[in-house]
Coordinates of C-alpha atoms in Angstrom, one line a residue:
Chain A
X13 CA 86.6 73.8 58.6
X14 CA 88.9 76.0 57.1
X15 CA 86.9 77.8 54.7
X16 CA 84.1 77.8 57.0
X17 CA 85.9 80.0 59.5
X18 CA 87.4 81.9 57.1
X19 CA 83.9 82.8 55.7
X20 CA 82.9 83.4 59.0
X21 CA 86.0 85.6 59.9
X22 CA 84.5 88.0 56.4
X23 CA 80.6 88.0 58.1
X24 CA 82.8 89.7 61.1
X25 CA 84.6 92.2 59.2
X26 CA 81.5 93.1 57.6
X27 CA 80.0 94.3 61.4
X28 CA 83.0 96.6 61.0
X29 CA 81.4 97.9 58.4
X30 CA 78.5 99.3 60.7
X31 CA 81.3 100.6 63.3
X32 CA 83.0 102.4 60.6
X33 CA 79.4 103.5 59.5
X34 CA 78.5 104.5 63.4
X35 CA 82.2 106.2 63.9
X36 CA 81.6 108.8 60.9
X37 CA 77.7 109.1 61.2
X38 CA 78.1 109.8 65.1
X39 CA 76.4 112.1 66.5
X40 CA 77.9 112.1 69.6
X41 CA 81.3 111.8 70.4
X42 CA 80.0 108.6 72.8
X43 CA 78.9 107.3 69.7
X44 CA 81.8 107.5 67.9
X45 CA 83.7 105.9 71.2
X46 CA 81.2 102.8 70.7
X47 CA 83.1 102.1 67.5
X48 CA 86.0 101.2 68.8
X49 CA 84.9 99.3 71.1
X50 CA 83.5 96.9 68.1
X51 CA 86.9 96.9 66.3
X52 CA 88.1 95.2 69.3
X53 CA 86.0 93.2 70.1
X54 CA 85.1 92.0 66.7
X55 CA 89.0 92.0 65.7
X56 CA 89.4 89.3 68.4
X57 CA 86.7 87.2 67.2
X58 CA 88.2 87.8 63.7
X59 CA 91.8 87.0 64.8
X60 CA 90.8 83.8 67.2
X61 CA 88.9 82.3 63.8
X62 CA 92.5 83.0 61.8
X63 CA 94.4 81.3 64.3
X64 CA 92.7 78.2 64.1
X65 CA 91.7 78.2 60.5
X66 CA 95.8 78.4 59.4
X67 CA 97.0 76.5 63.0
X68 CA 98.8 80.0 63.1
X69 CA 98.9 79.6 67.6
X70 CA 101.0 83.1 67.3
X71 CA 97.4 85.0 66.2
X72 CA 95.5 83.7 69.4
X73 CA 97.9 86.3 71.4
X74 CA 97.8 88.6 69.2
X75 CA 94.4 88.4 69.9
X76 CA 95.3 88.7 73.5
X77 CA 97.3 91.6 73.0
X78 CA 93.9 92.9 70.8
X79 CA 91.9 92.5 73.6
X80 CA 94.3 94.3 76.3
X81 CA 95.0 97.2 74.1
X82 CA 91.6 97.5 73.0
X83 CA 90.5 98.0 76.5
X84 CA 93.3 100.1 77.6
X85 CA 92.3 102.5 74.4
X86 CA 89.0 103.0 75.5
X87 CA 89.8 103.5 78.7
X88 CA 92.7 106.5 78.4
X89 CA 90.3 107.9 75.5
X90 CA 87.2 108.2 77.8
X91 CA 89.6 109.2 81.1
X92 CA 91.6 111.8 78.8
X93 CA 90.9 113.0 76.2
X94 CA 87.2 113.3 76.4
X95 CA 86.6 113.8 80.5
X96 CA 88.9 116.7 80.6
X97 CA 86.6 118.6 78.8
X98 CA 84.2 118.2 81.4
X99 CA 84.6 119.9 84.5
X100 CA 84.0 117.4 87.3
X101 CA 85.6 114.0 88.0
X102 CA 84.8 113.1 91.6
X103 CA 88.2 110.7 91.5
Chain B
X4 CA 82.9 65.9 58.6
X5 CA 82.9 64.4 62.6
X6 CA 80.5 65.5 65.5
X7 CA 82.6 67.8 66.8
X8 CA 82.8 69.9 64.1
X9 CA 79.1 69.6 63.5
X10 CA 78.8 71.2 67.2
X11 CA 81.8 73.8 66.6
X12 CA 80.0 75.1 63.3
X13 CA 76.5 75.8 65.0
X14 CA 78.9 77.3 68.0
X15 CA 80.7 79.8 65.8
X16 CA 77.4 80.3 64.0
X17 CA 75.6 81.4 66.9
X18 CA 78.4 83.4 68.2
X19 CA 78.5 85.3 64.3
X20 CA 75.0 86.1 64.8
X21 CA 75.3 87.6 68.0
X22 CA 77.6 89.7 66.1
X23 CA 75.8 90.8 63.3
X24 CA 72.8 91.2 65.7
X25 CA 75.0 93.7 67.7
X26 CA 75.8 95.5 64.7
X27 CA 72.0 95.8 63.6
X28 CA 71.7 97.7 67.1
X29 CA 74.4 99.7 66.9
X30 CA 72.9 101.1 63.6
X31 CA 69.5 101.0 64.0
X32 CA 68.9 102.0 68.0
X33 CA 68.5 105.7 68.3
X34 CA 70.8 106.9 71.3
X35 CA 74.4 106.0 72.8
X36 CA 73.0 104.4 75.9
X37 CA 70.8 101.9 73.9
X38 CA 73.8 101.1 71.2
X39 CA 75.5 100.5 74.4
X40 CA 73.2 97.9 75.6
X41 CA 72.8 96.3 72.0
X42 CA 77.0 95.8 71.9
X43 CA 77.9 95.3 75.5
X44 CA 75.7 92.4 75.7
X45 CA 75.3 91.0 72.1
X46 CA 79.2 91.3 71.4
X47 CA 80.0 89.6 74.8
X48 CA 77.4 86.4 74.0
X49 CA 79.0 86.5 70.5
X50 CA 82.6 86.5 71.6
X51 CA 81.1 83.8 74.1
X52 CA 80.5 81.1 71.4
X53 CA 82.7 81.9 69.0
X54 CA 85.3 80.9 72.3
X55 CA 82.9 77.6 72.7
X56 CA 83.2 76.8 69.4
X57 CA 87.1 77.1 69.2
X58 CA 87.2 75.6 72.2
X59 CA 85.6 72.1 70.9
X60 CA 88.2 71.7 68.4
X61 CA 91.3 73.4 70.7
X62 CA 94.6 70.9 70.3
X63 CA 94.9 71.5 73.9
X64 CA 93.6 72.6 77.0
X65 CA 95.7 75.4 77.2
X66 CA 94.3 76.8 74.0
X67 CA 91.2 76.6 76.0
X68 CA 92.8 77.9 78.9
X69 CA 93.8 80.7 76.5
X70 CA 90.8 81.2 74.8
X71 CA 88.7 81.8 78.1
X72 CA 91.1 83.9 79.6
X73 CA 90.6 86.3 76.4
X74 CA 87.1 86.2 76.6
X75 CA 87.2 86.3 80.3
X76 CA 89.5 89.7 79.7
X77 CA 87.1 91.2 76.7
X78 CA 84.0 90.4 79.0
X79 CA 85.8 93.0 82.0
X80 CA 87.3 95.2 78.9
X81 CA 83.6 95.8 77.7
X82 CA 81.4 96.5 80.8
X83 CA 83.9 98.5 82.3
X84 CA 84.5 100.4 78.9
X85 CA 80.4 100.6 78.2
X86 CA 80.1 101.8 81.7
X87 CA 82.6 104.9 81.0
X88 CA 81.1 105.7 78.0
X89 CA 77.3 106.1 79.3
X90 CA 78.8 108.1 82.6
X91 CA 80.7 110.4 80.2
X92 CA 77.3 110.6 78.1
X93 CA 75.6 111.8 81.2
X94 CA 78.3 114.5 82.1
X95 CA 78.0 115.7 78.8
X96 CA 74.3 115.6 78.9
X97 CA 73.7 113.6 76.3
X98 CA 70.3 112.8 76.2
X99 CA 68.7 109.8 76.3
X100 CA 65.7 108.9 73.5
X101 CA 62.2 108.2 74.5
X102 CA 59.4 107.7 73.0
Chain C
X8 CA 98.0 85.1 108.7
X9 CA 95.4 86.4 106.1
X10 CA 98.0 88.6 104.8
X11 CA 100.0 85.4 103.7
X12 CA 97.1 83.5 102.1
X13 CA 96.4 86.6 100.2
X14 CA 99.6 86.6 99.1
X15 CA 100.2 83.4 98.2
X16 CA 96.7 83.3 96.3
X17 CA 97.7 86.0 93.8
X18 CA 101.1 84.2 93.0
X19 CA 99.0 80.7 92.9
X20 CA 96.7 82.7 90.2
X21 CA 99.7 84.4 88.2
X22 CA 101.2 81.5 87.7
X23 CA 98.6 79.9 86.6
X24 CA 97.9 82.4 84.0
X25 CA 101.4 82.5 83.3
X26 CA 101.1 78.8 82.5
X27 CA 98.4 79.6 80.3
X28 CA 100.0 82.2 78.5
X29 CA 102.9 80.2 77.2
X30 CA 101.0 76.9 77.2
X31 CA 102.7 74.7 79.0
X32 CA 106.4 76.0 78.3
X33 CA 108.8 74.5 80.6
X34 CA 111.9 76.6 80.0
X35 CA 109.8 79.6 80.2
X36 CA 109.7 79.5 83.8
X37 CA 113.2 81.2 83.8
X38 CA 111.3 84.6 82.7
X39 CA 107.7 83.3 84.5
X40 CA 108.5 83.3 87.9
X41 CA 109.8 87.0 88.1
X42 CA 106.6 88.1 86.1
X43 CA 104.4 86.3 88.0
X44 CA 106.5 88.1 91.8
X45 CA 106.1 91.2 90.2
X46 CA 102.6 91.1 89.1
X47 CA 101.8 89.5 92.1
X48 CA 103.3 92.2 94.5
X49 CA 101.9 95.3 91.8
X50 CA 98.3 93.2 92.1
X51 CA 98.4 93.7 96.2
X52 CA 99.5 97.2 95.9
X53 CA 96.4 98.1 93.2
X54 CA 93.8 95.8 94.5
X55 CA 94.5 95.5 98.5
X56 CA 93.3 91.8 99.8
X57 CA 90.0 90.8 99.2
X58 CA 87.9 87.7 100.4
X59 CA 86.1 85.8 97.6
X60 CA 84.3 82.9 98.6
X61 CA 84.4 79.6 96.6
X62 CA 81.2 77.6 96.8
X63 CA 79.5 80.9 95.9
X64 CA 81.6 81.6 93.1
X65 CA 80.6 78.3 92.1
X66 CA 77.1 79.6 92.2
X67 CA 77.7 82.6 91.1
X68 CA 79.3 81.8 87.4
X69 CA 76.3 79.6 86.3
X70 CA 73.8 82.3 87.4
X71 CA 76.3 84.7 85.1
X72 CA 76.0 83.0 82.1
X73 CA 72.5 82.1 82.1
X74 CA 71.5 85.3 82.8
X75 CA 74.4 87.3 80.3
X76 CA 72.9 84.9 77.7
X77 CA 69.4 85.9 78.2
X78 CA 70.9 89.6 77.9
X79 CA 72.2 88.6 74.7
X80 CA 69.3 86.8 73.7
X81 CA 66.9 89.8 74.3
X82 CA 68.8 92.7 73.3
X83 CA 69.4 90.8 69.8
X84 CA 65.4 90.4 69.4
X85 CA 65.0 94.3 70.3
X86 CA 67.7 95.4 67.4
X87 CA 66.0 92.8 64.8
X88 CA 62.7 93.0 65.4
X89 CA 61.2 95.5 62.8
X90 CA 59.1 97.0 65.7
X91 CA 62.1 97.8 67.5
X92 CA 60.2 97.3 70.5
X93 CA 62.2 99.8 73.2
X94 CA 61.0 101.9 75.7
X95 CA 64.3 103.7 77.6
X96 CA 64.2 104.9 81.3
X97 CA 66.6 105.8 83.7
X98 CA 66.6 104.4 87.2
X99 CA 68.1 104.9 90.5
X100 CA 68.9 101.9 93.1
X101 CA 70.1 102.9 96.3
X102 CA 73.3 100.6 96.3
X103 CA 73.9 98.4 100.1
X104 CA 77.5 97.6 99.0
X105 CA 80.1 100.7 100.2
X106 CA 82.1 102.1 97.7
X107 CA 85.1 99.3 96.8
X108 CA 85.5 96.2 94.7
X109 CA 82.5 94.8 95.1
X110 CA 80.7 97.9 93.8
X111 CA 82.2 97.9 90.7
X112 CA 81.5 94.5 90.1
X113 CA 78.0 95.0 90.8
X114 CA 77.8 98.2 88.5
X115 CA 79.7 95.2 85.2
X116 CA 77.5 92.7 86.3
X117 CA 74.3 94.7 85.9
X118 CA 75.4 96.4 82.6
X119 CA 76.1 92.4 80.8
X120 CA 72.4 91.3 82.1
X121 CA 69.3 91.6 80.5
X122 CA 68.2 95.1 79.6
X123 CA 70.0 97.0 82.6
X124 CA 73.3 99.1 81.7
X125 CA 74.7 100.9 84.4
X126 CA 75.5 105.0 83.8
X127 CA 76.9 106.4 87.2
X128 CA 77.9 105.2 90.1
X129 CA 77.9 107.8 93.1
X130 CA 77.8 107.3 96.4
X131 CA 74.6 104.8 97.8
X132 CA 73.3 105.3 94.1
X133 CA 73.6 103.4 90.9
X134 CA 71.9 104.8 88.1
X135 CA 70.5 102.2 85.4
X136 CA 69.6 102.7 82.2
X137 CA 66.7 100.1 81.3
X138 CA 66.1 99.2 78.0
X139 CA 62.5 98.2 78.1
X140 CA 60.1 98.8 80.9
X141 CA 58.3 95.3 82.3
X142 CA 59.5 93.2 85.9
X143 CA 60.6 94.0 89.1
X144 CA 63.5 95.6 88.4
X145 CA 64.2 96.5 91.7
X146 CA 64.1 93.4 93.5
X147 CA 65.6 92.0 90.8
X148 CA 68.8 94.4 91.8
X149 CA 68.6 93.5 94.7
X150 CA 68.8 90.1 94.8
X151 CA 72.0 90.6 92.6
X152 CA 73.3 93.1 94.7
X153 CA 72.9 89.9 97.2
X154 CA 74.6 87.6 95.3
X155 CA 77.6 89.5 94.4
X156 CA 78.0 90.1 98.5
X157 CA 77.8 87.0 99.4
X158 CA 80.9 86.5 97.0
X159 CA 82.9 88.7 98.3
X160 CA 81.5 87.4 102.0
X161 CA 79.9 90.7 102.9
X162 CA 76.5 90.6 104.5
X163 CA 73.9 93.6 103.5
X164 CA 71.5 95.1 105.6
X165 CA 67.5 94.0 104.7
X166 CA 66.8 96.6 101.7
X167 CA 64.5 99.3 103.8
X168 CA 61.8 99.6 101.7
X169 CA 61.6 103.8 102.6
X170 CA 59.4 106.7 101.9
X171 CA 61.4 108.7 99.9

């Protein structure tokens, strides 16, 4: 099973691949926001297969930690530093 | 080889492909709002089995414990996020594709 | 009295993500039970109390995952498909639910089910972006919009069915 998630952990980092792909091709700024939200999610996948393919329990909250910062990234990026830029935030 | 790792593999498979599948849209759709749907959703179902899979071969129920919770916490994470990033899109007029 | 059981809820559902989080540690209780008053307490001043009903969470969390997996399901065919068979349009549902916690529940929900991603939320409207015309999507909304009130134990008007 080891190899097999490993191998499976490599198919993930390949869909970073299109992120990456999606981040520089854009067009939109949204566009390039989606990206990150694949890192995170796929780097979670990624780091939840590693954890269990080395018995390595630390990685499964670094995962954790992945998933909150991940989320928290978006959010501040999308509140901040893109929405000030537009006039209007009924909040 | 035992039956449960029979079931984990076609788990974690199925989850990979959600992946990959999300991916696929996030390339080949042709505005922010659809990528959105194609990731939101396919990444989330993906996430989803890769859990079930780990889950089946956890060493203890709090690993499952764990592994929900994360997926529980991405699940939130993404539809919030996704949400943002479309009502953003429509301040900015970004426009959506049609035929 | 409702206060208390609030209360007591969120430290009962701390801890046991506490628990969770350091699987099972005994010791770690030393540094667990401050977290879990503290996150408790911050939880009640971010999110003031809310009733959730049980049996229909119970109900509610099958439905999900069905229906999140269909989402899955379909939006995966539409990417691989060399068709790519899409047709985009944005709709507006005139939301029952007043503006709170179960609003913004609603507005995830819709966006993890099939072919519905919610854009703006303003007030007694939800904008949706649909991936692919076909159904009733608005009855289809609506009966979600049901299901996530009867979760939180609110009870919606009949949808008016208006000339606008």
């Amino acid at each position: 099973m080891q190899l097999f998630n490993l191998a499976l952990g490599l198919l993930l980092l390949m869909t970073l691949g299109g992120g990456i792909w999606r981040a520089l091709r854009g067009p939109s700024a949204a566009d390039r926001m989606l990206s990150v939200q694949v890192f995170g999610t796929a780097a979670v996948a990624v780091l939840l297969l590693l954890a269990q393919a080395f018995g390595q329990a630390a990685l499964r909250d670094v995962a954790l930690a992945f998933a909150l910062l991940a989320a928290v990234t978006a959010v501040a990026f999308v509140r901040r530093a893109w929405a000030e830029e537009v006039d209007c935030d009924p909040e | 080889m035992i039956l449960s790792d029979y079931v984990a593999a076609v788990l974690l498979l199925v989850g990979v492909f959600f992946f990959l599948a999300g991916t696929v849209g996030l390339v080949r759709f042709p505005d922010v709002y659809t990528r959105l749907h194609a990731l939101t959703k396919s990444d989330n179902v993906g996430l989803g089995f890769v859990v079930m899979g780990l889950a089946v071969e956890a060493e203890s129920w709090f690993v499952v414990g764990k592994l929900l919770l994360i997926w529980m916490l991405v699940l939130l994470a993404g539809a919030s996020v996704a949400h943002l990033i479309a009502r953003g899109a429509t301040q900015r007029g970004v426009r959506m594709w049609t035929d | 009295m409702a206060m208390w059981q609030s209360v007591l809820r969120r430290v009962l559902l701390f801890a046991i993500t506490w628990w969770i989080l350091v699987e099972g540690e005994v010791r770690s209780w030393w540094f667990g039970v401050p977290v879990v008053l503290v996150a408790a307490t911050a939880s009640l001043v971010l999110v003031s109390p809310t009733t959730l009903v049980w049996f229909e969470l119970a109900r509610f969390v099958p439905f999900f995952l069905v229906r999140s997996f269909a989402g899955g399901v379909d939006v995966a065919w539409r990417a691989l498909h060399p068709g790519m068979p899409i047709e985009p349009h944005m709709i507006e549902y005139p939301t029952r639910l007043r503006p709170g916690l179960p609003l913004v529940f609603l507005a995830n929900t819709v966006s993890l089910l099939p072919g519905t991603l919610s854009v703006a939320l303003n007030t007694g409207f939800l904008n949706v972006h649909v991936l692919s015309g076909r159904r009733e999507l608005q009855s289809e909304l609506e009966s979600l919009e049901d299901r996530v009130a009867a979760l939180f134990g609110i009870t919606l008007p009949v949808p008016s069915r208006g000339v606008i």
